[in-house]
């Protein structure tokens, strides 16, 4: 959208970037709206910019910082954005660390002043509602010029691009609804976006069945009972007390099931019964056409299957789970390639290979799903030996490898993924001779919630230090990291590297001294840790943590081989 320069009172929407900052990169933005922008890596809305009184919503990034990456943000609303790592904002000691002051975002930023994490209650993507907690919550130090509508800032000003002036919220209104699907299977979630032009006091969704949401520009709803559901969006202002509205009808149906059985003797497309089941997954998937209802199932019985590519929002599910149902990449292909909202559940993915990313599961975005799967023994030349992008729930990733070649990435287990309640063990990232590769034996550029990481490693064949045996460049919430790392050369951050950790436990992580050179930060290197526990970690220097910020943390029985800190050393802040 924009690079360098200064923008005042502008709208940046529908822009994209292959690297950093879909909406804006560098430069200064005052009183601007950034919505619906995207990046193939970091900073869907903005990257490395100076943002004053801006509102960033509905932006996305394929790796980190759906709203923003590494900008200086003052008086900004950064909410309702999407990315695997850091949906709203993403900072990294190596990729760049920004700041937030007097901003409204979630999760609550751990430094800075005046920040809040309450729902901003936006009447539209740009305008505050009468009840918004952002009203009067900004700092006059950062407010410049006029608000987005050309009106004067109050003292103190509001957070975001809009100042709410009672009595002046007038003029014409136009509303419309953007829905990602209007014909879906029961239980399939539908995302809707409010398109509201004009000054707005309040808005409301009526999603049917008594579900009403106020002042939410974005909503997601799934209906479990077939039928037609009118989705109604209403908006009001002081000129239009009766409001204006728009309606979209979502048709919810019982979708057909397509069956797969390796021993089927009478395969007949579209495979709508066990008697006419397909013999392989790809045939059943190919039977799905452009009119396939999102949420359609492909159901497979026990057996070993060849790799599959799914390009429609359908769910592939096994009857009896991963112990009985396998997809084997044959050492030549990714086991599963998923795009456009596809999902996979109950398979073992093994022996996959790709020169790209995702030897086990190669996903197009976070909006693809892998649940209850075992991902083991896969290899990726560039990134994500087990999984590349995608959202993984209740999965086990073990014994996968990534070489970090080409893109200089990593993530032996997963790269760029959202992982919920997953176990990552004995995965490896190969660093080679370039210290700037991403590392992350377990995961890199990932967002991990309630996960366990153990025995993962970074293998480095040159004298430069590897990075992040457990995870690197990631966000970890309520995770346990136990990664005892032995390599030919040392590792910085045997547990985690250049990451943010909340309520995590790190123990028995060792940045070993190999070939006479010592690693730094047994538990963590260049990380921010909040309410974490570190024990039995050791390194040449900074047994627990090195060059990190620790807030409300406990360090026990950590050791250092040098005269540096046994618990936290050089550059660390406690």
Coordinates of C-alpha atoms in Angstrom, one line a residue:
X1 CA 0.0 0.0 0.0
X2 CA 2.7 2.5 1.1
X3 CA 6.4 2.6 1.8
X4 CA 8.2 5.4 3.6
X5 CA 6.7 8.9 3.5
X6 CA 3.9 10.3 5.6
X7 CA 0.2 9.6 5.3
X8 CA -2.5 11.6 7.1
X9 CA -6.2 10.6 7.4
X10 CA -5.9 7.9 4.8
X11 CA -7.6 4.5 4.2
X12 CA -5.4 1.6 3.2
X13 CA -7.4 -1.5 2.3
X14 CA -7.0 -4.5 0.0
X15 CA -3.3 -4.3 -0.4
X16 CA -0.8 -7.2 -0.1
X17 CA 3.0 -7.7 0.2
X18 CA 5.1 -10.8 -0.3
X19 CA 7.5 -9.8 2.5
X20 CA 6.7 -7.1 5.0
X21 CA 3.8 -4.7 5.5
X22 CA 0.8 -5.4 3.3
X23 CA -0.7 -2.0 4.1
X24 CA 2.4 0.1 4.9
X25 CA 6.1 -0.5 5.5
X26 CA 8.2 2.1 7.2
X27 CA 7.0 5.7 7.1
X28 CA 4.6 7.6 9.4
X29 CA 0.9 7.2 9.4
X30 CA -1.4 9.6 11.3
X31 CA -5.1 9.1 11.9
X32 CA -5.3 6.3 9.3
X33 CA -7.5 3.2 8.8
X34 CA -5.8 -0.1 7.7
X35 CA -8.2 -2.9 7.0
X36 CA -8.3 -6.0 4.8
X37 CA -4.5 -5.9 3.9
X38 CA -2.3 -9.0 3.9
X39 CA 1.3 -10.1 3.9
X40 CA 2.8 -13.4 2.9
X41 CA 5.2 -13.2 5.8
X42 CA 5.0 -10.4 8.5
X43 CA 2.9 -7.4 9.2
X44 CA -0.4 -7.7 7.3
X45 CA -1.5 -4.2 8.2
X46 CA 1.9 -2.5 8.7
X47 CA 5.5 -3.3 9.4
X48 CA 8.3 -1.1 11.0
X49 CA 6.3 2.1 10.7
X50 CA 5.3 4.9 13.1
X51 CA 1.6 4.7 13.7
X52 CA -0.2 7.5 15.5
X53 CA -4.0 7.3 16.2
X54 CA -4.5 4.5 13.6
X55 CA -7.0 1.7 13.5
X56 CA -5.9 -1.7 12.2
X57 CA -8.6 -4.4 11.9
X58 CA -9.2 -7.3 9.6
X59 CA -5.7 -7.6 8.3
X60 CA -3.7 -10.9 8.0
X61 CA -0.2 -12.3 7.7
X62 CA 0.8 -15.8 6.8
X63 CA 3.5 -16.0 9.5
X64 CA 3.4 -13.2 12.1
X65 CA 1.8 -9.9 13.0
X66 CA -1.6 -9.9 11.3
X67 CA -2.1 -6.3 12.3
X68 CA 1.4 -5.1 12.7
X69 CA 5.0 -6.1 13.0
X70 CA 7.7 -4.1 14.8
X71 CA 6.2 -0.7 14.5
X72 CA 6.1 2.2 16.9
X73 CA 2.4 2.3 17.9
X74 CA 0.8 5.2 19.8
X75 CA -2.9 5.7 20.4
X76 CA -3.7 2.8 18.1
X77 CA -6.5 0.2 17.9
X78 CA -5.0 -3.1 16.7
X79 CA -7.7 -5.7 17.0
X80 CA -9.5 -8.5 15.0
X81 CA -6.5 -9.3 12.9
X82 CA -5.2 -12.8 12.1
X83 CA -1.8 -14.6 11.8
X84 CA -0.3 -17.9 13.1
X85 CA 2.1 -16.0 15.4
X86 CA 0.8 -12.8 16.9
X87 CA -2.6 -12.2 15.4
X88 CA -2.5 -8.5 16.2
X89 CA 1.1 -7.6 16.7
X90 CA 4.4 -9.4 16.5
X91 CA 7.8 -8.3 17.8
X92 CA 11.1 -10.2 17.8
X93 CA 14.5 -9.2 19.1
X94 CA 16.1 -10.2 15.8
X95 CA 13.4 -9.2 13.3
X96 CA 12.6 -6.0 15.1
X97 CA 10.9 -4.9 18.3
X98 CA 8.4 -2.2 18.2
X99 CA 6.5 -0.4 21.1
X100 CA 3.0 0.2 22.2
X101 CA 1.7 3.1 24.3
X102 CA -1.9 4.0 24.9
X103 CA -3.0 1.3 22.5
X104 CA -6.0 -1.1 22.5
X105 CA -5.0 -4.6 21.5
X106 CA -4.9 -8.2 22.7
X107 CA -3.0 -9.8 24.3
X108 CA -2.2 -6.9 26.6
X109 CA 1.3 -5.6 25.8
X110 CA 3.6 -6.3 28.7
X111 CA 5.5 -3.0 28.5
X112 CA 4.7 0.5 27.6
X113 CA 2.1 2.7 29.3
X114 CA -1.7 3.3 29.0
X115 CA -2.4 0.1 27.0
X116 CA -5.8 -1.7 27.3
X117 CA -7.0 -5.1 26.0
X118 CA -10.7 -4.5 26.3
X119 CA -12.9 -5.1 23.2
X120 CA -12.8 -1.7 21.5
X121 CA -16.5 -1.9 20.6
X122 CA -16.1 -0.5 17.1
X123 CA -19.3 0.5 15.4
X124 CA -17.5 0.0 12.1
X125 CA -14.0 -0.9 11.0
X126 CA -13.0 2.7 11.6
X127 CA -15.5 4.4 14.0
X128 CA -16.0 4.1 17.7
X129 CA -19.3 3.3 19.3
X130 CA -20.8 5.4 22.0
X131 CA -19.7 2.9 24.6
X132 CA -16.2 2.2 23.4
X133 CA -13.5 2.0 26.2
X134 CA -11.2 3.7 23.8
X135 CA -12.9 7.0 24.2
X136 CA -10.6 9.4 26.2
X137 CA -8.1 6.7 26.7
X138 CA -5.3 8.1 24.5
X139 CA -2.4 10.5 25.1
X140 CA -2.4 14.1 23.8
X141 CA 1.3 13.7 23.3
X142 CA 0.8 11.6 20.2
X143 CA -2.4 13.1 18.7
X144 CA -1.7 15.2 15.6
X145 CA -3.9 17.1 13.2
X146 CA -7.6 16.1 13.2
X147 CA -9.2 12.7 13.5
X148 CA -10.2 10.6 10.5
X149 CA -13.3 12.7 9.9
X150 CA -11.5 16.0 10.1
X151 CA -12.8 16.7 13.6
X152 CA -10.7 18.0 16.5
X153 CA -9.2 15.6 19.0
X154 CA -10.5 15.7 22.6
X155 CA -8.2 16.1 25.5
X156 CA -7.3 13.4 26.3
X157 CA -8.0 12.0 22.8
X158 CA -9.5 8.7 22.0
X159 CA -7.5 5.6 21.0
X160 CA -7.8 4.9 17.2
X161 CA -8.4 7.1 14.2
X162 CA -11.9 8.4 15.3
X163 CA -12.9 10.9 17.9
X164 CA -16.5 10.4 19.1
X165 CA -18.3 13.7 19.3
X166 CA -21.9 13.4 20.7
X167 CA -24.2 15.4 18.5
X168 CA -22.0 15.3 15.5
X169 CA -22.3 11.6 14.6
X170 CA -24.5 12.4 11.6
X171 CA -24.9 12.0 7.9
X172 CA -25.7 9.2 5.4
X173 CA -25.0 5.5 6.2
X174 CA -24.6 2.6 3.9
X175 CA -24.2 -1.0 5.1
X176 CA -23.4 -4.3 3.4
X177 CA -22.3 -7.8 4.5
X178 CA -19.3 -9.8 3.1
X179 CA -19.7 -13.5 3.9
X180 CA -17.0 -16.1 3.1
X181 CA -19.7 -18.6 2.3
X182 CA -23.5 -18.6 2.0
X183 CA -24.1 -22.3 1.5
X184 CA -22.5 -24.6 4.1
X185 CA -22.8 -27.9 5.9
X186 CA -24.2 -27.9 9.4
X187 CA -21.5 -27.0 12.0
X188 CA -19.2 -25.3 9.5
X189 CA -18.2 -21.8 10.7
X190 CA -19.0 -18.8 8.5
X191 CA -17.1 -15.5 8.8
X192 CA -19.0 -12.3 8.1
X193 CA -17.6 -8.8 7.8
X194 CA -19.5 -5.5 8.2
X195 CA -19.1 -3.0 5.5
X196 CA -20.3 0.3 6.9
X197 CA -19.7 3.7 5.3
X198 CA -20.5 6.8 7.2
X199 CA -20.3 8.1 10.8
X200 CA -21.9 5.4 13.1
X201 CA -23.0 5.5 16.7
X202 CA -23.6 1.7 17.0
X203 CA -24.0 -1.4 14.9
X204 CA -25.5 -4.9 15.5
X205 CA -25.4 -8.4 14.1
X206 CA -28.5 -10.6 14.3
X207 CA -27.2 -14.1 13.5
X208 CA -30.4 -15.9 14.1
X209 CA -31.5 -18.2 16.9
X210 CA -31.3 -15.3 19.4
X211 CA -27.6 -14.6 18.8
X212 CA -27.1 -10.8 18.7
X213 CA -23.7 -9.1 18.8
X214 CA -23.2 -5.4 19.2
X215 CA -20.3 -3.3 17.8
X216 CA -18.4 -6.1 16.3
X217 CA -17.1 -5.4 12.7
X218 CA -16.3 -9.1 12.3
X219 CA -18.2 -12.2 13.5
X220 CA -18.0 -16.0 13.1
X221 CA -21.0 -18.3 13.5
X222 CA -21.7 -22.0 12.9
X223 CA -25.3 -23.4 12.8
X224 CA -25.7 -27.0 13.8
X225 CA -29.3 -27.5 12.5
X226 CA -30.0 -27.4 8.8
X227 CA -32.1 -24.5 7.6
X228 CA -32.0 -21.0 6.2
X229 CA -30.5 -18.4 8.5
X230 CA -30.9 -14.7 7.7
X231 CA -27.8 -12.7 8.9
X232 CA -28.8 -9.1 9.5
X233 CA -26.5 -6.2 10.0
X234 CA -27.9 -2.9 11.3
X235 CA -26.2 0.5 11.9
X236 CA -27.4 3.7 13.4
X237 CA -26.3 7.3 13.8
X238 CA -27.9 10.5 15.1
X239 CA -29.4 11.4 11.7
X240 CA -30.9 7.9 11.3
X241 CA -32.3 6.8 14.7
X242 CA -34.3 4.1 12.9
X243 CA -31.0 2.8 11.4
X244 CA -30.2 1.1 8.1
X245 CA -29.7 -2.6 7.5
X246 CA -28.5 -5.3 5.1
X247 CA -29.3 -9.1 5.0
X248 CA -27.5 -12.1 3.7
X249 CA -29.1 -15.6 4.0
X250 CA -26.9 -18.5 4.9
X251 CA -28.2 -21.9 3.7
X252 CA -27.2 -24.7 6.1
X253 CA -27.6 -28.2 4.8
X254 CA -26.8 -31.8 5.7
X255 CA -23.9 -32.4 3.4
X256 CA -23.3 -35.8 1.7
X257 CA -20.4 -38.0 2.9
X258 CA -17.9 -39.4 0.3
X259 CA -16.5 -42.8 1.4
X260 CA -13.1 -44.4 0.9
X261 CA -12.0 -48.0 1.5
X262 CA -8.8 -49.5 0.1
X263 CA -10.5 -52.9 -0.5
X264 CA -13.6 -51.5 -2.3
X265 CA -14.6 -53.7 -5.2
X266 CA -17.2 -51.4 -6.8
X267 CA -15.9 -47.8 -6.7
X268 CA -18.5 -45.6 -8.3
X269 CA -18.2 -41.8 -8.3
X270 CA -19.2 -39.7 -6.3
X271 CA -18.7 -42.6 -3.7
X272 CA -21.7 -41.9 -1.6
X273 CA -21.8 -45.2 0.2
X274 CA -19.5 -47.9 1.5
X275 CA -20.8 -50.2 -1.3
X276 CA -19.5 -47.7 -3.9
X277 CA -16.5 -46.3 -2.0
X278 CA -13.4 -45.0 -3.7
X279 CA -10.2 -47.0 -3.2
X280 CA -8.0 -44.0 -2.5
X281 CA -8.4 -40.5 -1.0
X282 CA -7.6 -38.5 -4.1
X283 CA -10.4 -40.1 -6.1
X284 CA -12.9 -39.2 -3.4
X285 CA -11.5 -35.6 -3.2
X286 CA -11.6 -35.2 -7.0
X287 CA -15.3 -36.1 -6.9
X288 CA -15.9 -32.8 -5.0
X289 CA -16.8 -30.1 -7.5
X290 CA -17.2 -26.4 -7.5
X291 CA -20.7 -26.7 -5.9
X292 CA -19.4 -28.8 -3.0
X293 CA -20.8 -27.5 0.2
X294 CA -18.1 -26.3 2.7
X295 CA -18.0 -28.8 5.5
X296 CA -18.5 -31.9 3.3
X297 CA -16.9 -35.1 4.6
X298 CA -14.6 -37.6 3.0
X299 CA -14.6 -40.6 5.4
X300 CA -11.8 -43.2 5.1
X301 CA -11.7 -46.6 6.8
X302 CA -8.6 -48.4 8.0
X303 CA -5.6 -48.7 5.6
X304 CA -2.6 -47.1 4.1
X305 CA -3.1 -44.3 1.6
X306 CA -1.1 -42.4 -1.0
X307 CA -0.6 -38.6 -0.7
X308 CA -3.6 -36.4 -1.2
X309 CA -4.3 -32.7 -2.2
X310 CA -7.4 -31.0 -1.0
X311 CA -8.3 -27.7 -2.6
X312 CA -11.9 -27.3 -1.3
X313 CA -13.3 -26.6 2.2
X314 CA -13.9 -30.3 2.9
X315 CA -12.9 -32.5 5.9
X316 CA -11.0 -35.7 5.4
X317 CA -11.6 -38.0 8.4
X318 CA -10.7 -41.5 9.3
X319 CA -13.1 -43.9 11.0
X320 CA -10.8 -45.3 13.7
X321 CA -8.0 -42.7 14.1
X322 CA -4.3 -42.5 13.4
X323 CA -3.4 -45.9 14.8
X324 CA -5.2 -47.6 11.9
X325 CA -5.1 -45.1 9.1
X326 CA -1.9 -43.8 7.4
X327 CA -1.0 -41.5 4.6
X328 CA 2.5 -42.3 3.3
X329 CA 4.4 -39.8 1.2
X330 CA 6.7 -42.5 -0.2
X331 CA 9.7 -40.2 0.4
X332 CA 8.8 -38.2 -2.7
X333 CA 5.8 -36.0 -1.8
X334 CA 4.1 -34.2 1.1
X335 CA 1.5 -36.5 2.7
X336 CA -1.3 -34.0 2.6
X337 CA -1.5 -30.6 0.8
X338 CA -4.4 -28.5 2.2
X339 CA -5.8 -25.2 0.9
X340 CA -9.0 -23.1 1.0
X341 CA -10.2 -24.2 4.4
X342 CA -9.7 -27.9 4.0
X343 CA -9.3 -30.1 7.1
X344 CA -7.7 -33.5 8.0
X345 CA -8.5 -35.6 11.1
X346 CA -7.4 -39.0 12.5
X347 CA -4.4 -39.9 10.2
X348 CA -0.8 -40.8 10.7
X349 CA 1.3 -38.8 8.2
X350 CA 4.7 -40.4 7.5
X351 CA 7.6 -40.6 5.1
X352 CA 6.6 -37.3 3.4
X353 CA 9.1 -35.2 1.5
X354 CA 9.0 -31.7 -0.1
X355 CA 11.6 -29.3 -1.4
X356 CA 9.2 -26.6 -0.2
X357 CA 7.6 -26.7 3.3
X358 CA 5.5 -29.3 5.1
X359 CA 6.7 -32.8 4.5
X360 CA 3.8 -34.2 6.5
X361 CA 1.1 -31.5 6.1
X362 CA 1.6 -28.6 3.7
X363 CA -1.1 -26.0 4.5
X364 CA -1.9 -22.8 2.5
X365 CA -2.7 -20.7 5.6
X366 CA -3.9 -20.8 9.2
X367 CA -7.4 -21.4 7.8
X368 CA -6.6 -25.1 7.1
X369 CA -7.0 -27.6 9.9
X370 CA -5.2 -30.8 11.1
X371 CA -6.6 -32.5 14.2
X372 CA -5.9 -35.7 16.1
X373 CA -3.1 -36.7 13.7
X374 CA 0.3 -38.2 14.2
X375 CA 2.9 -36.5 12.0
X376 CA 6.2 -38.5 12.1
X377 CA 9.3 -39.2 10.0
X378 CA 8.8 -36.5 7.4
X379 CA 11.3 -34.1 5.8
X380 CA 11.2 -30.6 4.3
X381 CA 14.2 -29.0 2.5
X382 CA 13.1 -25.5 3.4
X383 CA 10.7 -25.4 6.4
X384 CA 8.3 -27.3 8.6
X385 CA 9.5 -30.9 8.4
X386 CA 6.2 -32.1 9.9
X387 CA 3.8 -29.2 9.1
X388 CA 4.0 -25.9 7.3
X389 CA 1.4 -23.3 8.3
X390 CA -2.1 -24.5 9.2
X391 CA -3.9 -24.8 12.5
X392 CA -3.0 -28.1 14.4
X393 CA -5.2 -29.3 17.3
X394 CA -4.3 -32.3 19.5
X395 CA -1.6 -33.6 17.2
X396 CA 1.7 -35.4 17.8
X397 CA 4.8 -34.3 15.8
X398 CA 7.8 -36.5 16.3
X399 CA 11.0 -37.4 14.4
X400 CA 10.5 -34.8 11.6
X401 CA 13.3 -32.8 10.0
X402 CA 13.8 -29.5 8.1
X403 CA 17.0 -28.3 6.6
X404 CA 16.3 -24.6 6.4
X405 CA 17.6 -24.5 2.9
X406 CA 16.6 -21.9 0.2
X407 CA 14.5 -19.6 2.4
X408 CA 16.9 -20.0 5.4
X409 CA 14.0 -21.1 7.5
X410 CA 13.6 -24.0 9.9
X411 CA 11.1 -25.6 12.2
X412 CA 11.8 -29.3 12.3
X413 CA 8.4 -30.1 13.7
X414 CA 6.3 -27.1 12.4
X415 CA 6.9 -23.8 10.8
X416 CA 4.4 -20.9 10.8
X417 CA 1.6 -23.0 12.4
X418 CA -0.9 -22.5 15.2
X419 CA -0.5 -25.5 17.5
X420 CA -3.1 -26.2 20.2
X421 CA -2.6 -29.0 22.7
X422 CA 0.1 -30.6 20.6
X423 CA 3.2 -32.7 21.5
X424 CA 6.4 -32.0 19.7
X425 CA 9.3 -34.4 20.3
X426 CA 12.6 -35.4 18.7
X427 CA 12.2 -33.1 15.7
X428 CA 15.3 -31.5 14.2
X429 CA 16.2 -28.4 12.3
X430 CA 19.5 -28.3 10.4
X431 CA 21.2 -24.9 10.5
X432 CA 24.1 -25.4 8.2
X433 CA 26.7 -22.6 8.2
X434 CA 24.3 -19.6 8.2
X435 CA 23.6 -18.3 11.6
X436 CA 20.6 -16.4 10.3
X437 CA 18.5 -19.4 9.5
X438 CA 15.4 -19.7 11.7
X439 CA 16.3 -22.8 13.7
X440 CA 13.6 -24.1 15.9
X441 CA 14.0 -27.9 16.3
X442 CA 10.4 -28.2 17.5
X443 CA 8.8 -25.2 15.9
X444 CA 9.7 -21.9 14.2
X445 CA 7.5 -18.8 13.6
X446 CA 4.7 -20.6 15.4
X447 CA 2.0 -19.9 17.9
X448 CA 1.8 -22.7 20.6
X449 CA -0.9 -23.0 23.2
X450 CA -0.8 -25.7 25.9
X451 CA 1.9 -27.7 24.1
X452 CA 4.7 -30.0 25.3
X453 CA 8.1 -29.8 23.6
X454 CA 10.8 -32.4 24.4
X455 CA 13.9 -33.8 22.9
X456 CA 13.9 -31.5 19.9
X457 CA 17.2 -30.2 18.6
X458 CA 19.1 -27.9 16.2
X459 CA 21.9 -29.5 14.3
X460 CA 24.6 -27.1 13.2
X461 CA 27.5 -28.3 11.0
X462 CA 29.6 -25.1 11.2
X463 CA 31.1 -23.1 14.1
X464 CA 28.3 -20.5 14.2
X465 CA 25.7 -21.2 16.9
X466 CA 22.4 -22.8 16.1
X467 CA 19.2 -21.3 17.5
X468 CA 16.3 -22.6 19.5
X469 CA 16.3 -26.3 20.1
X470 CA 12.7 -26.3 21.2
X471 CA 11.3 -23.2 19.4
X472 CA 12.4 -20.0 17.7
X473 CA 10.7 -16.8 16.7
X474 CA 7.4 -18.1 18.3
X475 CA 4.8 -17.3 20.9
X476 CA 4.3 -19.9 23.6
X477 CA 1.4 -19.9 26.1
X478 CA 1.3 -22.4 29.0
X479 CA 3.8 -24.7 27.3
X480 CA 6.4 -27.1 28.7
X481 CA 9.8 -27.1 27.0
X482 CA 12.3 -29.8 27.8
X483 CA 14.9 -30.0 25.1
X484 CA 18.4 -31.4 25.9
X485 CA 20.4 -30.4 22.9
X486 CA 23.7 -32.1 21.7
X487 CA 25.1 -30.9 18.4
X488 CA 28.5 -30.7 16.7
X489 CA 28.5 -26.9 17.4
X490 CA 26.8 -25.0 20.2
X491 CA 23.1 -23.8 20.4
X492 CA 21.9 -20.4 21.7
X493 CA 18.6 -20.9 23.4
X494 CA 18.5 -24.7 23.8
X495 CA 14.9 -24.3 25.0
X496 CA 13.6 -21.2 23.0
X497 CA 15.1 -18.5 21.0
X498 CA 13.8 -15.0 20.1
X499 CA 10.3 -15.8 21.3
X500 CA 7.6 -14.7 23.7
X501 CA 6.6 -17.0 26.6
X502 CA 3.6 -16.7 28.9
X503 CA 3.2 -19.1 31.9
X504 CA 5.6 -21.7 30.5
X505 CA 7.9 -24.2 32.2
X506 CA 11.4 -24.8 30.9
X507 CA 13.6 -27.5 32.4
X508 CA 16.7 -29.6 31.6
X509 CA 17.6 -27.5 28.6
X510 CA 21.3 -27.4 27.9
X511 CA 23.2 -25.1 25.5
X512 CA 26.2 -27.4 25.5
X513 CA 29.9 -26.7 25.0
X514 CA 30.8 -28.6 21.9
X515 CA 34.1 -28.3 20.0
X516 CA 35.4 -26.0 22.7
X517 CA 32.7 -23.4 22.0
X518 CA 29.9 -22.7 24.4
X519 CA 26.2 -22.0 23.8
X520 CA 24.3 -19.2 25.5
X521 CA 21.0 -19.3 27.3
X522 CA 20.2 -22.8 28.3
X523 CA 16.5 -22.1 28.8
X524 CA 16.0 -19.0 26.6
X525 CA 18.0 -16.6 24.4
X526 CA 16.7 -13.1 23.3
X527 CA 13.2 -13.9 24.7
X528 CA 10.5 -12.2 26.7
X529 CA 9.2 -14.4 29.5
X530 CA 6.2 -13.6 31.7
X531 CA 5.2 -15.7 34.8
X532 CA 7.5 -18.6 33.7
X533 CA 9.5 -21.2 35.6
X534 CA 13.0 -22.2 34.6
X535 CA 15.0 -25.0 36.3
X536 CA 17.9 -27.3 35.7
X537 CA 19.0 -25.4 32.6
X538 CA 22.6 -24.7 31.9
X539 CA 24.9 -23.1 29.3
X540 CA 28.3 -21.5 28.9
X541 CA 26.7 -18.2 30.0
X542 CA 23.2 -17.5 31.1
X543 CA 22.2 -21.0 32.3
X544 CA 18.5 -20.0 32.6
X545 CA 18.3 -17.1 30.2
X546 CA 20.6 -14.8 28.1
X547 CA 19.8 -11.4 26.7
X548 CA 16.1 -11.8 27.7
X549 CA 13.5 -9.9 29.7
X550 CA 11.9 -11.9 32.6
X551 CA 8.8 -10.7 34.4
X552 CA 7.6 -12.5 37.5
X553 CA 9.7 -15.6 36.7
X554 CA 11.3 -18.2 38.9
X555 CA 14.7 -19.6 38.2
X556 CA 16.0 -22.6 40.2
X557 CA 19.1 -24.7 39.9
X558 CA 20.3 -23.2 36.6
X559 CA 24.0 -23.2 36.0
X560 CA 26.7 -21.4 33.9
X561 CA 30.1 -22.7 33.0
X562 CA 31.6 -19.2 32.8
X563 CA 31.7 -16.4 35.3
X564 CA 28.4 -15.2 33.8
X565 CA 25.0 -15.5 35.4
X566 CA 23.9 -18.9 36.4
X567 CA 20.2 -17.9 36.2
X568 CA 20.1 -14.9 33.8
X569 CA 23.1 -13.3 32.2
X570 CA 24.3 -10.5 29.9
X571 CA 21.6 -8.2 28.6
X572 CA 18.8 -9.8 30.6
X573 CA 16.3 -7.7 32.5
X574 CA 14.5 -9.0 35.6

